[in-house]
């Protein structure tokens, strides 16, 4: 096997806490090491479980000149001593060792100082910020389609998010599968064809009917979703997202959707939908609804004996909240 054209970086700082992107960065580092040396092994260790002498042993050159990847997890939690050991090492990294430091960007001062130390040592920086804004999620989906070798447009991107949800791993998997199944042309029609039925049983469909007062429809969708194995947590999250969105839009008044889009940090199409859903809601009802979704979130995570029953009760309580003037 030929050596890669570019030697893998001896130091890499993976900065951010978007789990999927962080794992991809670690995988890319390991793959680069294996291109340079097929026998390269990857070792992962939490910074909080590491001492200075243990770090020295991990990064010491191999007697057989084998390349190694050492991944330090949770660098933001580093204490003073281990942070000092890491900072000292990065000034003179060992040959044949790739040190990959995972840092979420926060934490205590010793951990934060590691960011500066790695940057000063010319470490390769891979940014993995949390994707929370709708526009960033749409850009992620579009890039996933391109990454898989396909083409799409914004209408299709929004349709995919509506059908699959906001989980990045599910969106990435769906985008790749659609590219493979459609010869690379990911359109609204293709998404509806391949996700027919699934869009009808996601938590988002349950939530949409619940916040618009369609109790019968919401319960029907919920029971269907439960039969098909949609996780309780995803339904609870969708209910919470729908209520929060309606509350945000209702509290902002009846302004232009495009202006509200900028102010609230959500796409205009979502604002328009929430404006329609907010009709019939009153402030007291929204306060009650926020408590309902908070309660059901705890219920599906272990508080309730029967998570399915807790979700049904939440749908009924949301209907009661919507009627409250």
C-alpha positions in Angstrom: 0.0 0.0 0.0 1.4 3.4 -0.9 1.8 6.1 1.7 -0.8 8.9 1.5 0.2 12.0 -0.3 -0.3 14.0 2.9 1.1 12.7 6.2 -1.6 12.6 8.9 -1.4 15.5 11.3 0.4 14.6 14.6 -2.0 16.8 16.5 -5.7 17.3 16.0 -8.2 19.3 18.0 -11.8 18.3 17.5 -13.7 21.2 18.8 -17.5 21.1 19.5 -20.1 18.8 20.9 -22.1 17.6 17.9 -21.7 13.9 18.5 -22.1 12.7 14.9 -19.5 15.2 13.6 -17.1 14.4 16.4 -17.3 10.7 15.7 -16.7 11.3 12.0 -13.6 13.4 12.8 -12.2 10.5 15.0 -13.0 8.0 12.2 -11.3 10.2 9.6 -8.2 10.4 11.8 -8.1 6.7 12.2 -8.6 6.1 8.5 -5.7 8.5 7.7 -3.5 6.6 10.1 -4.3 3.3 8.4 -3.5 4.7 5.0 -0.1 5.6 6.3 0.3 2.3 8.2 -2.3 -0.5 7.8 -1.3 -1.8 11.2 -2.2 1.5 13.0 -4.3 1.1 16.1 -6.6 3.6 17.8 -6.8 4.0 21.6 -9.5 6.1 23.2 -9.2 7.3 26.8 -11.0 9.8 29.0 -8.8 12.7 30.1 -10.3 12.4 33.6 -9.0 8.8 33.8 -5.5 9.7 32.7 -2.4 10.7 34.7 0.8 12.3 33.4 2.8 9.1 33.4 0.0 7.2 31.7 -0.1 9.8 29.0 3.7 9.6 28.5 3.3 5.8 28.1 0.5 6.2 25.5 2.4 8.7 23.3 5.8 7.1 23.6 7.2 6.0 20.2 6.7 2.3 19.3 9.7 0.1 19.3 8.5 -1.3 15.9 7.7 2.2 14.5 4.0 1.4 14.3 1.7 4.3 13.9 -0.8 4.9 16.6 -3.9 7.2 17.1 -4.5 8.3 20.7 -7.9 9.9 21.2 -8.3 11.9 24.4 -12.0 12.3 25.3 -13.6 15.1 27.4 -10.5 17.4 27.4 -12.7 20.3 28.7 -12.8 18.4 32.1 -9.0 18.1 32.4 -7.5 19.0 35.7 -4.5 21.2 36.2 -1.8 18.4 36.2 -3.0 16.4 33.2 -3.7 19.6 31.2 -0.1 20.7 31.9 1.2 17.2 30.8 -0.8 17.4 27.5 0.3 21.0 26.9 4.0 20.0 27.4 3.6 17.0 25.0 2.1 19.0 22.2 5.1 21.2 22.0 7.2 18.2 20.9 4.9 15.4 19.6 6.3 12.0 19.1 6.9 10.6 15.6 4.3 8.1 14.4 1.7 9.2 17.0 -1.5 11.0 16.1 -3.0 12.8 19.2 -6.6 13.6 18.7 -8.1 15.8 21.5 -11.9 16.0 21.8 -13.0 19.2 23.5 -16.5 20.7 23.6 -15.2 24.3 23.9 -16.3 24.8 27.5 -15.2 23.5 30.9 -12.8 24.7 33.5 -9.7 26.9 32.9 -7.1 24.1 32.6 -9.3 22.4 29.9 -9.9 25.7 28.1 -6.1 26.4 28.2 -5.6 23.2 26.2 -7.4 24.8 23.2 -4.8 27.6 23.1 -1.9 25.2 23.6 -3.0 23.0 20.7 -3.6 25.9 18.4 -0.2 27.3 19.3 1.3 23.9 18.4 -0.4 24.2 14.9 -2.8 21.4 15.6 -5.3 20.7 12.9 -8.6 22.0 14.1 -11.9 20.3 13.2 -14.9 22.3 14.1 -18.0 20.3 15.2 -20.4 22.8 16.6 -23.9 21.7 17.8 -26.4 22.0 15.0 -29.5 23.7 16.5 -30.6 26.4 14.0 -33.0 25.3 11.3 -30.9 26.8 8.6 -27.8 24.9 9.8 -29.8 21.7 9.9 -31.0 22.3 6.3 -27.5 23.0 5.2 -26.4 19.7 6.9 -29.0 17.7 5.0 -28.0 19.3 1.7 -24.4 18.6 2.3 -25.2 15.0 3.3 -26.9 14.5 -0.1 -23.9 15.9 -1.9 -21.5 13.8 0.3 -23.4 10.7 -0.9 -23.1 11.9 -4.5 -26.6 13.2 -5.1 -28.4 16.4 -5.9 -31.4 18.0 -4.2 -33.1 21.4 -3.6 -34.4 23.3 -0.6 -38.0 22.0 -1.0 -36.8 18.4 -0.8 -34.5 19.2 2.1 -37.4 20.6 4.1 -39.6 17.6 3.1 -36.9 15.2 4.4 -36.6 17.0 7.7 -40.4 17.0 8.1 -40.5 13.3 7.3 -37.6 12.1 9.3 -37.2 14.6 12.1 -34.2 16.5 13.5 -31.9 13.7 14.6 -28.7 14.1 12.6 -27.9 10.4 12.4 -31.3 9.6 11.0 -31.1 12.5 8.6 -27.7 11.4 7.4 -28.8 7.8 6.9 -32.0 8.8 5.1 -30.1 11.1 2.8 -27.6 8.4 1.9 -30.3 5.8 1.3 -32.3 8.2 -0.9 -29.3 9.0 -3.0 -28.7 5.2 -3.5 -32.3 4.5 -4.3 -33.0 7.4 -6.7 -29.8 7.5 -8.8 -28.8 10.6 -6.9 -31.9 12.7 -7.7 -33.4 13.5 -4.2 -36.7 15.2 -4.9 -39.8 15.9 -2.9 -41.7 13.3 -4.8 -38.9 10.7 -4.1 -39.0 11.5 -0.4 -42.7 11.2 -0.2 -42.6 7.9 -2.1 -39.9 6.3 0.0 -41.2 7.7 3.3 -44.9 7.2 2.6 -46.5 6.1 5.9 -43.5 6.9 8.0 -44.2 10.6 7.8 -47.7 9.8 9.0 -46.5 8.1 12.1 -43.6 10.3 13.3 -43.9 12.2 16.5 -44.2 15.3 14.4 -47.5 14.1 12.9 -48.9 13.3 16.3 -47.7 16.7 17.6 -49.2 18.7 14.7 -52.6 17.2 15.3 -52.3 17.6 19.1 -51.5 21.4 18.9 -54.3 22.0 16.4 -56.9 20.4 18.7 -57.5 17.2 16.6 -57.6 14.9 19.6 -59.0 11.9 17.7 -56.5 12.2 14.9 -53.6 12.7 17.4 -54.6 9.6 19.4 -55.0 7.6 16.2 -51.6 8.6 15.0 -50.0 8.0 18.4 -51.4 4.4 18.6 -50.2 3.7 15.1 -46.8 5.1 15.9 -46.6 2.9 19.0 -47.5 -0.2 17.0 -44.8 0.5 14.5 -42.2 1.0 17.2 -41.6 4.8 17.1 -39.6 5.5 20.3 -41.7 7.2 23.0 -38.9 9.7 23.6 -39.1 10.9 20.0 -42.9 11.5 20.3 -42.4 13.4 23.5 -39.7 15.5 22.0 -41.9 16.3 19.0 -44.8 17.4 21.3 -42.4 19.7 23.2 -41.0 21.2 20.0 -44.5 21.9 18.7 -45.7 23.5 21.9 -42.5 25.6 22.2 -42.8 26.7 18.6 -46.4 27.8 18.9 -45.6 29.6 22.1 -42.7 31.5 20.5 -44.7 32.5 17.5 -47.9 33.4 19.4 -45.8 35.6 21.8 -44.2 37.4 18.9 -47.6 38.7 17.5 -49.0 38.6 14.0 -46.0 40.0 12.2 -44.6 39.2 8.8 -43.4 35.5 8.7 -40.1 36.5 7.1 -39.4 39.1 9.8 -40.4 36.6 12.6 -38.2 34.0 10.9 -35.2 36.3 11.5 -36.2 37.2 15.0 -37.0 33.7 16.2 -34.3 31.8 14.4 -36.6 29.4 12.5 -37.4 29.1 8.8 -40.3 31.1 7.4 -42.3 28.0 6.4 -42.2 26.8 10.0 -43.3 30.2 11.2 -46.3 30.2 8.8 -47.3 26.7 10.0 -47.0 27.8 13.7 -49.0 30.9 13.1 -51.8 28.7 11.8 -51.4 26.3 14.7 -51.5 29.1 17.3 -55.0 30.1 16.4 -57.2 29.1 19.3 -54.4 29.1 21.9 -54.5 31.6 24.8 -51.5 32.5 27.1 -52.9 30.5 30.1 -53.3 27.5 27.9 -49.8 27.7 26.5 -48.4 27.9 30.1 -50.3 24.7 30.9 -49.1 23.1 27.7 -45.5 23.8 28.5 -46.0 22.0 31.8 -47.7 19.1 30.1 -44.7 18.5 27.7 -42.2 18.9 30.5 -44.1 16.2 32.5 -44.4 13.8 29.6 -40.7 14.2 28.8 -39.9 13.0 32.3 -42.5 10.3 32.1 -41.1 8.6 29.0 -37.6 8.7 30.5 -38.5 6.5 33.4 -40.9 8.3 35.7 -44.1 6.7 34.4 -44.7 3.0 34.6 -46.4 3.0 31.2 -44.8 5.5 28.7 -47.5 4.8 26.1 -50.3 5.7 28.5 -48.3 8.8 29.6 -48.2 10.0 25.9 -52.0 9.4 25.5 -52.6 11.4 28.7 -50.4 14.2 27.4 -52.4 14.5 24.2 -55.6 14.7 26.2 -54.1 17.3 28.5 -52.9 19.4 25.5 -56.4 19.4 24.2 -57.6 20.6 27.6 -54.9 23.3 27.6 -55.9 24.5 24.2 -59.5 25.0 25.4 -58.3 27.1 28.4 -59.0 30.8 27.9 
